[in-house]
Short mmCIF file of C-alpha atoms and ligand atoms in Angstrom, two decimals:
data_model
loop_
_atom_site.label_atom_id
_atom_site.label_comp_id
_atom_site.label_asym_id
_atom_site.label_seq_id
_atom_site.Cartn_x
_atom_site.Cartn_y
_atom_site.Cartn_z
CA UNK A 1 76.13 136.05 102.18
CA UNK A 2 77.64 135.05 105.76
CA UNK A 3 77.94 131.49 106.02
CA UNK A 4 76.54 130.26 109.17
CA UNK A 5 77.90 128.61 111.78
CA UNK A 6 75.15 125.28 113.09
CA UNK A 7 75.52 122.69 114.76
CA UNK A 8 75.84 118.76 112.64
CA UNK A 9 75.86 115.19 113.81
CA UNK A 10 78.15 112.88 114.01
CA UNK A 11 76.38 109.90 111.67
CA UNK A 12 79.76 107.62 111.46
CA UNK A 13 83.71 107.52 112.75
CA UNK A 14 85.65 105.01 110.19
CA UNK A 15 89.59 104.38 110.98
CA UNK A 16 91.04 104.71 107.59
CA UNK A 17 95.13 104.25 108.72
CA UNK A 18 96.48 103.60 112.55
CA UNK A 19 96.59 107.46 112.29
CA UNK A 20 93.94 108.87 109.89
CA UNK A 21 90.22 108.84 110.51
CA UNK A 22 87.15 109.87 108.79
CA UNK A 23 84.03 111.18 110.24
CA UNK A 24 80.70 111.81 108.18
CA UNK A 25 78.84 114.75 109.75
CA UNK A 26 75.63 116.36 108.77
CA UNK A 27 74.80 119.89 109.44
CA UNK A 28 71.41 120.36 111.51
CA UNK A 29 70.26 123.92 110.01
CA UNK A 30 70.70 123.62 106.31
CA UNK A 31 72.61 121.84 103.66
CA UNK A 32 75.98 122.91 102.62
CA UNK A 33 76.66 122.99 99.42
CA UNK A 34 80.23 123.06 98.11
CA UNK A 35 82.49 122.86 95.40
CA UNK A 36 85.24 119.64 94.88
CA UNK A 37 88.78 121.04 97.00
CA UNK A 38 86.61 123.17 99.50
CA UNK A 39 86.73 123.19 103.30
CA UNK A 40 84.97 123.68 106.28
CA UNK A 41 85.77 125.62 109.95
CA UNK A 42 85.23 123.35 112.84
CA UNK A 43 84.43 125.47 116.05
CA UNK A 44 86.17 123.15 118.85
CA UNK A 45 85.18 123.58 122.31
CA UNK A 46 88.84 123.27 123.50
CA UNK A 47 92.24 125.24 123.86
CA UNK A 48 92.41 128.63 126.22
CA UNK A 49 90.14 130.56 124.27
CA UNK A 50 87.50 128.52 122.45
CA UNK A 51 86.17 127.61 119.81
CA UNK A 52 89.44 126.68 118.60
CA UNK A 53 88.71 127.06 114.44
CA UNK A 54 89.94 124.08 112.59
CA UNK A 55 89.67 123.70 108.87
CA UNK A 56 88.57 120.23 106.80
CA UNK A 57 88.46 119.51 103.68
CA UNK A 58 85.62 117.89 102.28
CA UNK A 59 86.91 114.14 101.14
CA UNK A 60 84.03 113.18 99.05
CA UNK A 61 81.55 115.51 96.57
CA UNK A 62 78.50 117.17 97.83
CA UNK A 63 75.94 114.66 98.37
CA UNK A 64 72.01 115.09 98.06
CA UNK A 65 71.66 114.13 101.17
CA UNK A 66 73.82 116.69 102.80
CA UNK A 67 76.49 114.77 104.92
CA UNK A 68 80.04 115.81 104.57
CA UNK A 69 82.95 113.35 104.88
CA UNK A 70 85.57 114.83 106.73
CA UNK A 71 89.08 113.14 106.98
CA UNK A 72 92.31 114.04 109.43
CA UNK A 73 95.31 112.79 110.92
CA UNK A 74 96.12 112.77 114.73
CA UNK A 75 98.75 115.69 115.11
CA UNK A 76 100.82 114.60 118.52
CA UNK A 77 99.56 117.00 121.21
CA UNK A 78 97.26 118.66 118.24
CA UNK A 79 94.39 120.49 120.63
CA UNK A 80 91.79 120.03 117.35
CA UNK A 81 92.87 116.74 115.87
CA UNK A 82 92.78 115.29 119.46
CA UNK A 83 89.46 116.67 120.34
CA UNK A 84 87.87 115.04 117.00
CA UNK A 85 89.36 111.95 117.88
CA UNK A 86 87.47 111.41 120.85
CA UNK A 87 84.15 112.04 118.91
CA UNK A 88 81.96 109.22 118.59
CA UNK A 89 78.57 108.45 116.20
CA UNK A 90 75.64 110.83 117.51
CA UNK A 91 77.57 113.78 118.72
CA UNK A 92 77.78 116.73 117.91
CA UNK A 93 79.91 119.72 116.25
CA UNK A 94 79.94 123.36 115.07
CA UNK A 95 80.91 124.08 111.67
CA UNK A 96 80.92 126.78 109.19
CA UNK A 97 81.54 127.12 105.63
CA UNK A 98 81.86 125.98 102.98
CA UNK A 99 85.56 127.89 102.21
CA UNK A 100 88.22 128.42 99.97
CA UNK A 101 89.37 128.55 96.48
CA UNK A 102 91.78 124.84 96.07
CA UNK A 103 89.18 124.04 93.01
CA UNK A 104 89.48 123.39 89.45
CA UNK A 105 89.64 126.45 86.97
CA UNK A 106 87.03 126.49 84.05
CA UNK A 107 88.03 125.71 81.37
CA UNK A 108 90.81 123.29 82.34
CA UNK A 109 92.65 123.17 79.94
CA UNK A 110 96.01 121.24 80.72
CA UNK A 111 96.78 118.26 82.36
CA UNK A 112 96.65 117.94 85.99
CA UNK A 113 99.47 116.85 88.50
CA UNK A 114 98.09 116.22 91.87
CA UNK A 115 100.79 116.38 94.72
CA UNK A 116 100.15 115.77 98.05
CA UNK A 117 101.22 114.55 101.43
CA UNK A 118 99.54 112.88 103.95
CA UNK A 119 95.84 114.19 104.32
CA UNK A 120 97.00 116.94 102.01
CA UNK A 121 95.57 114.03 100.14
CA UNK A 122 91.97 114.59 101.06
CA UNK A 123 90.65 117.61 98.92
CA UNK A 124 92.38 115.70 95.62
CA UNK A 125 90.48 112.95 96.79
CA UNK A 126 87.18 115.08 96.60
CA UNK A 127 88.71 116.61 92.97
CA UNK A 128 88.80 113.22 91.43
CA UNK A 129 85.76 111.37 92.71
CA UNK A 130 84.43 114.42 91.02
CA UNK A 131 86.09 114.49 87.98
CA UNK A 132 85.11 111.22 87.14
CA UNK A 133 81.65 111.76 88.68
CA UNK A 134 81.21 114.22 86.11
CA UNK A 135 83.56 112.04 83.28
CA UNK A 136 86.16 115.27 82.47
CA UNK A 137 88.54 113.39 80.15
CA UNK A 138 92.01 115.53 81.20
CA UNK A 139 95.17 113.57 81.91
CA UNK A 140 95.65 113.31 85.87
CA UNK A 141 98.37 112.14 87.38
CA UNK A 142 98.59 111.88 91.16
CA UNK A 143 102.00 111.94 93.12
CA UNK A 144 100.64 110.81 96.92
CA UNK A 145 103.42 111.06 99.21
CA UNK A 146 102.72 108.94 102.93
CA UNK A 147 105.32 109.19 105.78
CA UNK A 148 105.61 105.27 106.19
CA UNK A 149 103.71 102.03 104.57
CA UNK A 150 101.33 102.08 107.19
CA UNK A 151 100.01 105.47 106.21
CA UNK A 152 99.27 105.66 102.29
CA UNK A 153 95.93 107.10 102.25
CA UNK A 154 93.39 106.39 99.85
CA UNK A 155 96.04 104.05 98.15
CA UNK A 156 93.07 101.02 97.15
CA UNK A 157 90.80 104.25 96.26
CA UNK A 158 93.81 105.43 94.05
CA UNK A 159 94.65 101.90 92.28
CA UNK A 160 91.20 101.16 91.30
CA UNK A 161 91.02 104.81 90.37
CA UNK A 162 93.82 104.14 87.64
CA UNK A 163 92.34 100.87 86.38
CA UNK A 164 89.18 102.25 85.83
CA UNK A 165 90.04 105.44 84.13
CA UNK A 166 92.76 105.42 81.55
CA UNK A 167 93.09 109.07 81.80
CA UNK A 168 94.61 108.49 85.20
CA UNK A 169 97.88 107.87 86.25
CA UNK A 170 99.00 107.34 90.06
CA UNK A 171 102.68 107.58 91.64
CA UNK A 172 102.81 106.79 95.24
CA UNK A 173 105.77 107.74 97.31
CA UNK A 174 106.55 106.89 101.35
CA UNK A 175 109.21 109.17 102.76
CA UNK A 176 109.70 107.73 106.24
CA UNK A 177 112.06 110.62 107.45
CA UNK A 178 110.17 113.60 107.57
CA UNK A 179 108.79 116.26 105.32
CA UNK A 180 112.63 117.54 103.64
CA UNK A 181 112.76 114.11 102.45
CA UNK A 182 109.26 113.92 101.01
CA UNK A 183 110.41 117.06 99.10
CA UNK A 184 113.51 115.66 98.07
CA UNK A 185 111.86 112.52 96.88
CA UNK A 186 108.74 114.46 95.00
CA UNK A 187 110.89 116.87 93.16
CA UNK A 188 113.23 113.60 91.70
CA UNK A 189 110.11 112.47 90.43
CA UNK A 190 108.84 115.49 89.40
CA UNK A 191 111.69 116.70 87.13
CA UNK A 192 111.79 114.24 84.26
CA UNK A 193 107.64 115.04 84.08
CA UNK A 194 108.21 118.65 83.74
CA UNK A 195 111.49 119.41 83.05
CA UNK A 196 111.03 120.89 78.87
CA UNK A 197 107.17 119.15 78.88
CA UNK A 198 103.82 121.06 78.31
CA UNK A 199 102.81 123.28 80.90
CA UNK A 200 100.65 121.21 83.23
CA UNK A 201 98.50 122.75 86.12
CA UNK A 202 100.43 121.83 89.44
CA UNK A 203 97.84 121.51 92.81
CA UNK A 204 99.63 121.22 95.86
CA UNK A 205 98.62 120.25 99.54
CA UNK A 206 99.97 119.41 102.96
CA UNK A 207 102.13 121.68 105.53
CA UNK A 208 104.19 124.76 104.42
CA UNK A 209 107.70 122.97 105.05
CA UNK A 210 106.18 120.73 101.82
CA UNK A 211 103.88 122.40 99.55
CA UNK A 212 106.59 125.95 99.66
CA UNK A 213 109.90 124.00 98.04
CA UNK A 214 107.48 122.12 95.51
CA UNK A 215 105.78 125.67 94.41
CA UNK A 216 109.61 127.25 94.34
CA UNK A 217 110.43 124.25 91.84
CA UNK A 218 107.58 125.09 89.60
CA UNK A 219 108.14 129.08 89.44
CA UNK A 220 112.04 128.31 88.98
CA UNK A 221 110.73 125.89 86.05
CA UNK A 222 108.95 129.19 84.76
CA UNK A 223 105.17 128.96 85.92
CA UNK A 224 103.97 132.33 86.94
CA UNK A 225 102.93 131.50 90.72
CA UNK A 226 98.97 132.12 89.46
CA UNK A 227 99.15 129.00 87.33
CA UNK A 228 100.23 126.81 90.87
CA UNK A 229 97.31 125.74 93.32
CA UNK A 230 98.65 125.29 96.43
CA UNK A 231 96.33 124.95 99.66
CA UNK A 232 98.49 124.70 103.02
CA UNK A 233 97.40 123.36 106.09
CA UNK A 234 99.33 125.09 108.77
C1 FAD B 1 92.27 125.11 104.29
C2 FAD B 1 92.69 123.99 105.24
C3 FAD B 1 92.20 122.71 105.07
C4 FAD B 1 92.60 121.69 105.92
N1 FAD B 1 92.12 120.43 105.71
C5 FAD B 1 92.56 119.42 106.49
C6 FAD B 1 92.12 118.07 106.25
O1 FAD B 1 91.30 117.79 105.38
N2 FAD B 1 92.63 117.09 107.05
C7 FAD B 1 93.55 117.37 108.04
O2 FAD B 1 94.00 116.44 108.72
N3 FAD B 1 93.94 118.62 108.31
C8 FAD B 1 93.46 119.65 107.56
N4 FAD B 1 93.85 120.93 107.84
C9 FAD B 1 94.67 121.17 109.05
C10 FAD B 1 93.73 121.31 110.26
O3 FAD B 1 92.96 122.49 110.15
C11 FAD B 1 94.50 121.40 111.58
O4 FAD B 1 95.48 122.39 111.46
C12 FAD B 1 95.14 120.07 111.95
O5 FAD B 1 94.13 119.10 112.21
C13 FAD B 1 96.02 120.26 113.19
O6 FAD B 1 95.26 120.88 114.20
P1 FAD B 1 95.59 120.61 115.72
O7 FAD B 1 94.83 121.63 116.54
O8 FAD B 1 95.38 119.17 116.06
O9 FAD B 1 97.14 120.86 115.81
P2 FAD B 1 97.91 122.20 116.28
O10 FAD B 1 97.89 122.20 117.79
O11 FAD B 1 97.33 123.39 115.59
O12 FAD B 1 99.35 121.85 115.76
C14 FAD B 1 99.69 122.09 114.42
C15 FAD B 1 101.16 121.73 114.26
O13 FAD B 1 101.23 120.42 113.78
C16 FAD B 1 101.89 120.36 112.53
N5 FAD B 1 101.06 119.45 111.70
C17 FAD B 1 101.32 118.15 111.51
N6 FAD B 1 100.38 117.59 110.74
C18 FAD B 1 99.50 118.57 110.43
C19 FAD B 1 98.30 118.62 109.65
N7 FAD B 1 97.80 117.53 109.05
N8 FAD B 1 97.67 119.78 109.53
C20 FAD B 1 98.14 120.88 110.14
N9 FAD B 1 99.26 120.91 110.90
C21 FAD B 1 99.94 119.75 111.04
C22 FAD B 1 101.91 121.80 112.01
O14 FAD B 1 103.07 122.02 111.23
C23 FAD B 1 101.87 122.63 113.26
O15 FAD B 1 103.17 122.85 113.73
C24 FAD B 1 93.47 121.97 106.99
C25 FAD B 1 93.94 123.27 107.19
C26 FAD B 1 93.57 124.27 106.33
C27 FAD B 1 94.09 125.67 106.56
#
């Protein structure tokens, strides 16, 4: 069936980094339900020939209650990313969805390495909350990658994560100089965990120039490209 495209309400704007912020919107025509790692398409009225589509993860499960907690950083000169920043509680957006296939396979069956950057951290986010919602006992372990201190998002969410559930292991990483050196950086940590280990089941997210060296490393390493998740954001 076509998704729809309704309008939803702004219900709260939370700064979650000098650069990050979260809204919570609910749609106005009927619920969307969604899986853990989908998105939805924001229709933006901006850019030369609007809507401008804009994709967002989902950052926490489906609720009962319908609201979806959407979470994004402020691209510089970004038409979308802008536009949502100057949204305040009790307006109002079009949206779509929900979207795409960055979920967990049935059965699951391996353990599961987490990499992402930036708010390529958002859907894992989502995958874990409901994970643990739901008490699946498979190893995680979570390489978040932040361009500077300032920026490590989720990183309380993360800590109490991994004293709460054993079964949990998190690795954060700043890379202050750009995306090449978050790559560099990830893949030093990633060889000693994979490197002649178990197959584990690799989900990657942020922008090509990151997610694209870190799926080369694991079909080099001999996954078939099938056993990677990868969702990219540009
Ligand atoms: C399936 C999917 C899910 C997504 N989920 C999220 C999400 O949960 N949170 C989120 O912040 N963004 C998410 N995005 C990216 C989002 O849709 C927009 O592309 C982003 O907000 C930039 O849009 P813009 O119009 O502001 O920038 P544009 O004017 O489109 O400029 C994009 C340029 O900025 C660079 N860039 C820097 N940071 C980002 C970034 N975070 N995303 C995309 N491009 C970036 C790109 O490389 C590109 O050159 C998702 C994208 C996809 C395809």
């Amino acid at each position: 069936m076509a998704e729809i495209t309704q309008p939803a309400t702004v219900l709260a704007v939370t700064d979650l980094t000098p650069h990050v912020r979260q809204l919570v919107v609910k749609p106005k025509t009927s619920k969307i339900s969604f899986q853990a790692g989908q998105w939805v398409s924001l229709k933006l009225p901006v850019g030369p020939k609007p809507p401008l589509n804009r994709a967002y993860s989902m950052a926490d499960p489906s609720s009962p209650y319908g609201e979806l907690t959407l979470v994004f950083d402020r691209v510089p000169h970004g038409l979308g990313s802008n536009y949502l920043y100057e949204l305040r509680s009790g307006d109002e957006v079009s949206l779509s969805g929900p979207y795409g296939n960055f979920i967990l396979p049935q059965p699951l069956d391996r353990e599961l390495l987490l990499i992402g950057r930036y708010t390529g951290l958002v859907p894992m986010r989502c995958l874990l909350k409901q994970m643990f919602f739901l008490k699946i006992q498979t190893p995680i372990l979570l390489i978040a990658v932040a361009p500077n201190e300032d920026e490590i998002l989720f990183h309380q969410e993360w800590l109490t994560m991994a004293v709460q559930h054993p079964s949990f292991r998190y690795l954060p990483l700043v890379a202050r100089n750009g995306e090449s050196e978050a790559v560099e950086k990830t893949l030093a940590m990633l060889t000693p965990l994979v490197k002649e280990q178990p197959k584990v089941l690799p989900m990657l997210c942020g922008t090509k120039t990151f997610v694209r060296p870190l799926r080369a490393y694991f079909t080099e390493a001999g996954y078939d490209r099938k056993e990677v998740k990868v969702e990219t954001y540009d």
